CSV table of C-alpha atoms in Angstrom, one decimal:
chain,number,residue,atom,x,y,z
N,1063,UNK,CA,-28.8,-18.2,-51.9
N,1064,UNK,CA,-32.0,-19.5,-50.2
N,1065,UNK,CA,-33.6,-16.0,-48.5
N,1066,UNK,CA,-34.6,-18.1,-46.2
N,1067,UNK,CA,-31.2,-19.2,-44.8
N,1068,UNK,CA,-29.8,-15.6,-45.8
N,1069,UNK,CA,-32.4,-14.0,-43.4
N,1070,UNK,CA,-31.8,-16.6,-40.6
N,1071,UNK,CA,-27.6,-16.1,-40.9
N,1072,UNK,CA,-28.3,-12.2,-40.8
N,1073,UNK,CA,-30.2,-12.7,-37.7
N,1074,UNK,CA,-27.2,-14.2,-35.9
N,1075,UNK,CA,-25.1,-11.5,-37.0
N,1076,UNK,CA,-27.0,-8.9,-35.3
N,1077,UNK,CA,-27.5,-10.6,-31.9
N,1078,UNK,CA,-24.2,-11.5,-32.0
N,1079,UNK,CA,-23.0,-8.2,-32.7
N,1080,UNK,CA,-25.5,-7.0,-29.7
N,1081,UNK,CA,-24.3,-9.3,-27.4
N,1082,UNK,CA,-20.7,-8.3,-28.0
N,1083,UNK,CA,-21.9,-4.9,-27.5
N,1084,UNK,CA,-23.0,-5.2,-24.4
N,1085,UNK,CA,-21.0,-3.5,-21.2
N,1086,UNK,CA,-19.4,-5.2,-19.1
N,1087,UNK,CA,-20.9,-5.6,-15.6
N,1088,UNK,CA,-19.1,-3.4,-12.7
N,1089,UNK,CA,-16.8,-5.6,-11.2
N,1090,UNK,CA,-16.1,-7.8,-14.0
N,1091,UNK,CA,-12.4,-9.1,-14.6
N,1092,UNK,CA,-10.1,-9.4,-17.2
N,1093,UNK,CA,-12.1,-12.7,-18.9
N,1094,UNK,CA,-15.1,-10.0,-19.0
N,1095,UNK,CA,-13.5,-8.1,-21.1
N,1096,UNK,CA,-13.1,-8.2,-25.0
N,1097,UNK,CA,-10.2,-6.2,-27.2
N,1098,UNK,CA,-12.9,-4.4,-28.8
N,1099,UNK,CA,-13.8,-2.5,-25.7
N,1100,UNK,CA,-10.3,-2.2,-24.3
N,1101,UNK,CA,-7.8,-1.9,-26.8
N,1102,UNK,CA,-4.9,-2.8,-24.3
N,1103,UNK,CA,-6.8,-6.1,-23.2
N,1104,UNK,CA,-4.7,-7.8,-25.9
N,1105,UNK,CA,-5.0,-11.4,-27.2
N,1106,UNK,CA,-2.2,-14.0,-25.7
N,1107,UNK,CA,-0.9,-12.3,-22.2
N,1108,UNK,CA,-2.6,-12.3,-19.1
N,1109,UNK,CA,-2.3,-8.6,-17.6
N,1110,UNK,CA,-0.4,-8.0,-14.3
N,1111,UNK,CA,-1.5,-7.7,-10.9
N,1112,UNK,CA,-3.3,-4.8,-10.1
N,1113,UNK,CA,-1.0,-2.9,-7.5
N,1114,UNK,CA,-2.9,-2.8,-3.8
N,1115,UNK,CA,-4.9,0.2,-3.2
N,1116,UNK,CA,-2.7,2.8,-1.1
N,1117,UNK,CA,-4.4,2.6,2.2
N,1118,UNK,CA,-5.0,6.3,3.5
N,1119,UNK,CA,-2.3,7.6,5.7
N,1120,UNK,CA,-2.2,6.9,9.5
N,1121,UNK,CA,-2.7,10.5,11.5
N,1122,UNK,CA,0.0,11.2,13.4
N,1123,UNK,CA,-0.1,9.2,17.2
N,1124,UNK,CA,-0.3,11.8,19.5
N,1125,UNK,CA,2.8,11.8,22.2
N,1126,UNK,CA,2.3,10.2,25.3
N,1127,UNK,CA,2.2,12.5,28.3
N,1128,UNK,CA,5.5,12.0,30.1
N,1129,UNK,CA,3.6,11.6,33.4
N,1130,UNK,CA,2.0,8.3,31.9
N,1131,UNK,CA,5.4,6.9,31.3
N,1132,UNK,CA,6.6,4.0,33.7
N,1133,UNK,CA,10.1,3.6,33.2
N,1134,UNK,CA,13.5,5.7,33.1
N,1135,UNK,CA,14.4,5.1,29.6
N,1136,UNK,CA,11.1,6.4,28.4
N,1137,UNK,CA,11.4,9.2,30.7
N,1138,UNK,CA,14.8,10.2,29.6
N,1139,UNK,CA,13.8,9.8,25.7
N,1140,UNK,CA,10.6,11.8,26.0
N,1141,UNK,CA,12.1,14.2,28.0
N,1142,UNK,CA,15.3,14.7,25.0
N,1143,UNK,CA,12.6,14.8,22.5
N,1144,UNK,CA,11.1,18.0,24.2
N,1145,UNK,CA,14.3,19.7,24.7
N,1146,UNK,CA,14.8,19.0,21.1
N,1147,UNK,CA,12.1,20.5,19.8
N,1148,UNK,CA,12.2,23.2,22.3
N,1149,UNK,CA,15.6,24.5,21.2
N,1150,UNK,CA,15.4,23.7,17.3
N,1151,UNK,CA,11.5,24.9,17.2
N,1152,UNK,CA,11.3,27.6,20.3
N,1153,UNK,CA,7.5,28.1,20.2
N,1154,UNK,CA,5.8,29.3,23.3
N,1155,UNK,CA,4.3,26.0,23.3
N,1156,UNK,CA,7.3,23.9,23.1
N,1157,UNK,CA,9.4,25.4,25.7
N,1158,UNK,CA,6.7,25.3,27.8
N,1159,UNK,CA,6.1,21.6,27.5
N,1160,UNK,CA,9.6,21.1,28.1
N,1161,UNK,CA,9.9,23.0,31.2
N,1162,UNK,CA,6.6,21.4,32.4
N,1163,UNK,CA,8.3,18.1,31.8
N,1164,UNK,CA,11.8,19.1,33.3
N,1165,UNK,CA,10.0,20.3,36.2
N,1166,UNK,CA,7.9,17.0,36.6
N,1167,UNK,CA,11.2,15.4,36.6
N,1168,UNK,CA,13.0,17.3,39.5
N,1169,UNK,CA,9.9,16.7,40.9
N,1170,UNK,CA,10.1,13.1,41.2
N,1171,UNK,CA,14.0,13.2,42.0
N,1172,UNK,CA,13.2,15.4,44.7
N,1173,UNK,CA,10.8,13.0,45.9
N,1174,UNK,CA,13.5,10.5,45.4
N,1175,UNK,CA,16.1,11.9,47.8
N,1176,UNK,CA,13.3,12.4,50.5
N,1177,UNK,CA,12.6,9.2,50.9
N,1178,UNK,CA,16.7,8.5,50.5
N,1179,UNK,CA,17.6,10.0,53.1
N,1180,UNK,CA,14.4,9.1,55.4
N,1181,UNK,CA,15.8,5.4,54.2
N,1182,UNK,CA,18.9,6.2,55.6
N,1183,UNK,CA,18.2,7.8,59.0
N,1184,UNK,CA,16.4,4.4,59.4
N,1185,UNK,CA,18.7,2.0,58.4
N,1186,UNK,CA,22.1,2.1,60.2
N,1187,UNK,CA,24.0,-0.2,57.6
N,1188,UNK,CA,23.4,2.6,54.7
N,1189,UNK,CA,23.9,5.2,56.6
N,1190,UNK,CA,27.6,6.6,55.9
N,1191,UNK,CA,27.3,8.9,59.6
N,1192,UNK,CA,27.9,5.8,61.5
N,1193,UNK,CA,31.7,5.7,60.0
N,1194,UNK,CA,32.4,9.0,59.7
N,1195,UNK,CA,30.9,11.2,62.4
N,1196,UNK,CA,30.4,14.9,60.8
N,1197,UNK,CA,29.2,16.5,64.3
N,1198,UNK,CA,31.6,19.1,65.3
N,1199,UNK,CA,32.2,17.3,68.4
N,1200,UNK,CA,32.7,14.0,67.1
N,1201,UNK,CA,35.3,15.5,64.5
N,1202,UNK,CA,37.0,16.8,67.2
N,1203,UNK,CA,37.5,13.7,69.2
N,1204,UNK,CA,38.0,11.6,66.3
N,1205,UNK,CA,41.3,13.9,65.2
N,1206,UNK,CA,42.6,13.5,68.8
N,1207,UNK,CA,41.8,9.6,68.4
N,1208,UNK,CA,44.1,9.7,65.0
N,1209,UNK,CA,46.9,11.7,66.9
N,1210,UNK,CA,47.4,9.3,69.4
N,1211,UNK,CA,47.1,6.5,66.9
N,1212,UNK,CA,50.0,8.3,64.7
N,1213,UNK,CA,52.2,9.3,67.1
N,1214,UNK,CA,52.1,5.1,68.6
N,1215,UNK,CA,52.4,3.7,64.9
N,1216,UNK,CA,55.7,6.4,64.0
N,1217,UNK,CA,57.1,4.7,67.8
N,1218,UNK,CA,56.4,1.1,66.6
N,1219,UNK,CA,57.7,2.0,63.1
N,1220,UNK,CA,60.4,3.6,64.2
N,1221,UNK,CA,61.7,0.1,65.8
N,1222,UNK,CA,62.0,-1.1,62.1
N,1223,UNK,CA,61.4,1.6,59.3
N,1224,UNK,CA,63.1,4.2,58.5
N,1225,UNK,CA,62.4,6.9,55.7
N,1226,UNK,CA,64.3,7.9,52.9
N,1227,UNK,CA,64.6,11.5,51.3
N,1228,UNK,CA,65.6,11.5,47.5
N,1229,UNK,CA,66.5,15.1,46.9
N,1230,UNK,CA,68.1,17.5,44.5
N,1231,UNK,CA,70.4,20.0,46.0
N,1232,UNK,CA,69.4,22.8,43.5
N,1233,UNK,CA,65.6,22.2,44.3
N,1234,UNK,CA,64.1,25.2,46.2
N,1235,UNK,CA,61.3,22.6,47.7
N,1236,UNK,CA,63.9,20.0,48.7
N,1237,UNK,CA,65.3,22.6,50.7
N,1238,UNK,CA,62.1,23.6,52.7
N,1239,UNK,CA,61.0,19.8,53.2
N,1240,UNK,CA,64.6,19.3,54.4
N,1241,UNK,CA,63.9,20.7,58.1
N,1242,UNK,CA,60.2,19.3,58.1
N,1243,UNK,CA,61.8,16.1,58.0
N,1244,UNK,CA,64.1,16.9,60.6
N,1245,UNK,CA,61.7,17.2,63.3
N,1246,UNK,CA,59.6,14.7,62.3
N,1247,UNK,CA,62.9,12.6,63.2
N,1248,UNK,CA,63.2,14.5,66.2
N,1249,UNK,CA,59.7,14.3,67.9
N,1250,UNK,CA,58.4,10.5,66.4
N,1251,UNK,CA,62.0,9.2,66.4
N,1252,UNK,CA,61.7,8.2,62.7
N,1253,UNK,CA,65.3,8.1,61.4
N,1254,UNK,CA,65.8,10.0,58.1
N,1255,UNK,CA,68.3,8.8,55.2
N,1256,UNK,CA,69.0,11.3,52.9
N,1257,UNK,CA,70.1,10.6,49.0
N,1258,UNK,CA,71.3,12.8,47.0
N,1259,UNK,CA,70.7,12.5,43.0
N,1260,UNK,CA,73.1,15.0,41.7
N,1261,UNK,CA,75.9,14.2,44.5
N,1262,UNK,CA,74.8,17.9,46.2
N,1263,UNK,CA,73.9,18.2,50.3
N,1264,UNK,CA,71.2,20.2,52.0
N,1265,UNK,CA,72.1,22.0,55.3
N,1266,UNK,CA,70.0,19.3,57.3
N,1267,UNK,CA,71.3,16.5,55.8
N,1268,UNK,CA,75.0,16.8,55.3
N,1269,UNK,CA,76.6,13.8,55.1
N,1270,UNK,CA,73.5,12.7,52.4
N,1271,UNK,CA,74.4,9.7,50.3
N,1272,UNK,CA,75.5,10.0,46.8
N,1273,UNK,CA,72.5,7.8,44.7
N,1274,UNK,CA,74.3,4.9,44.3
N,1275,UNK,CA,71.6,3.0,42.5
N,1276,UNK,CA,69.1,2.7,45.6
N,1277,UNK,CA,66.8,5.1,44.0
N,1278,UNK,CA,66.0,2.4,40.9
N,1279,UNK,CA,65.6,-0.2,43.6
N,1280,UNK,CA,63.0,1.5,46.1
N,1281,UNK,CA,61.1,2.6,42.7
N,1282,UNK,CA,61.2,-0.6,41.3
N,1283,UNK,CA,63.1,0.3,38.4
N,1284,UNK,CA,61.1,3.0,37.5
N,1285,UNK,CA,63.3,5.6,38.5
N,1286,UNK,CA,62.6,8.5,40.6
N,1287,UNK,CA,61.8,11.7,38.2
N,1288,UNK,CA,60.7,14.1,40.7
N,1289,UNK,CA,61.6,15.2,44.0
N,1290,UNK,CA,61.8,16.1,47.4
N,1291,UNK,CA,60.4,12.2,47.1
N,1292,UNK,CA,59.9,10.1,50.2
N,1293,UNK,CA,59.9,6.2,50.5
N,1294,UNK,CA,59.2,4.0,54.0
N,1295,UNK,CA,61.9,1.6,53.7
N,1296,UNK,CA,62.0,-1.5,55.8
N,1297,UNK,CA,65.3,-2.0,57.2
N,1298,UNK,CA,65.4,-5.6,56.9
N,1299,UNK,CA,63.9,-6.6,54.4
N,1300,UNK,CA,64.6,-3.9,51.9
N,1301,UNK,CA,61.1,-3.5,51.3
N,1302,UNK,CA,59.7,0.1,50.2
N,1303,UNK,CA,56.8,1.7,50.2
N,1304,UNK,CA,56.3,5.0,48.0
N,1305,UNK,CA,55.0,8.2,50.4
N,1306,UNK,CA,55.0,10.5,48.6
N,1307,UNK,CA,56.6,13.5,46.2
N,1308,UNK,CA,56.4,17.3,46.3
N,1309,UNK,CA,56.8,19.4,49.7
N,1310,UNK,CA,54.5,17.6,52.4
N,1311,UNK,CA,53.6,18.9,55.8
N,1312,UNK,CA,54.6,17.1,59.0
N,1313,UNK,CA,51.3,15.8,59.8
N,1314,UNK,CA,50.7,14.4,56.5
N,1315,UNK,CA,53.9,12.5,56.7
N,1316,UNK,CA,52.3,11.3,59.6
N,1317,UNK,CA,49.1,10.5,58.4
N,1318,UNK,CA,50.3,8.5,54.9
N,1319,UNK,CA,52.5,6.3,57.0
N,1320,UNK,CA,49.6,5.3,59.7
N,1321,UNK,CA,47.5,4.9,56.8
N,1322,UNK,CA,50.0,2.9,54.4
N,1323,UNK,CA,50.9,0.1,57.0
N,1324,UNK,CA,47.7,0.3,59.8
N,1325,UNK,CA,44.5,0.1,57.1
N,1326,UNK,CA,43.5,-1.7,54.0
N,1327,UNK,CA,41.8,0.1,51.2
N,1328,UNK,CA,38.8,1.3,51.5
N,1329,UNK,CA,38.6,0.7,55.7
N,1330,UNK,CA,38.0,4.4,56.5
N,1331,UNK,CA,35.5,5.1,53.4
């Protein structure tokens, strides 16, 4: 071989070997590289993404202070997250911070019901004092007021009502509402039927009728299950409306049939 060419091929060798030789410039990418310098470069695959660089962890946010918080849900959830804490961690520090909070809380309801009731003083259609007076006096005058208006309803009543007594004659409290009843006949003029479930009398009511049947009728077909049990029975009509059941004083007789057929619901509240 000419020595000439021989020299000139050796000469390529070597910077060719040189230039492979060479490292690879910071930064440089996967076409940068050659299998001789990373043996896992390999020859037919292209290499997979690099996975993104974890970014360093947030710091915790600190808590806002409860007194910066605008609205009652926030309010509620920061104050449950204190109690939490306080009772599953019970550092001086976090009971304190929850009794700070709790306090700042009854704090603002207190503030609340100051102004409530300054709201109400000043606004006659909210406040409840207009429709039920709780002065001494007023109490007083308004019970004689519902006296009179009993004892005129039991008279107009009377004219077409009458009550009937369901009653047991072995039941002890049948026996003591027996003579209640009685005078309630006597001094409002409200007749009385009795009605005997188990065919027995009572010493006020002796000639009591035998349940017949009426008892599913005035109860609608429900039956009556417990007694002494009163019904306001229109005589005409056969209408009845349930009183009551158990042993009831005179007056509150009274005071369920005024309020039964003189006021609608929710009148006097």
């Amino acid at each position: 071989m000419n020595v000439r060419v021989l020299t000139a091929c050796m000469a390529i060798i070597v910077v060719w070997s040189t230039a492979g030789a060479a490292p690879t410039p910071a930064g440089g990418g996967w076409w940068d590289d050659t299998p001789w310098q990373n043996p896992e470069r390999g020859f037919n695959w292209y290499p997979p993404d690099a996975p993104p660089k974890k970014s360093a962890k947030k710091s915790e946010e600190k808590p806002r202070d409860i007194k910066d918080m605008k609205t009652m849900p926030e309010l509620q959830a920061e104050l449950a997250r204190l109690k939490d804490l306080a009772v599953m961690q019970p550092t001086r520090d976090n009971v304190r911070n929850y009794l700070e909070a709790q306090t700042y809380v009854m704090d603002k309801s207190a503030l609340f019901a100051d102004v409530a009731r300054r709201v109400v003083w000043a606004t006659p259609s909210v406040d409840y004092n207009n429709r039920s007076p709780t002065a001494t006096f007023a109490q007083l005058a308004r019970k004689d007021q519902r006296s009179d208006d009993q004892a005129r309803t039991l008279a107009e009543l009377s004219r077409d009502y009458g009550l009937m007594f369901f009653f047991r004659s072995d039941c002890p409290y049948c026996h003591q509402q027996a003579p209640v009843l009685k005078l309630l006949e006597q001094q409002y003029g409200m007749p009385v039927l009795g009605v005997s479930l188990d065919g027995g009398v009572l010493p006020q009511f002796p000639d009591a009728r035998r349940d017949n049947g009426v008892s599913m009728i005035v109860s609608q077909g429900q039956g009556i299950t417990a007694v002494p049990a009163l019904f306001l029975v229109h005589r005409a009509s056969r209408q009845a409306v349930p009183v009551g059941t158990g042993a009831l004083a005179i007056d509150e007789i009274v005071e369920r049939i005024r309020v039964l057929t003189r006021t609608q619901p929710g009148q006097e509240f």
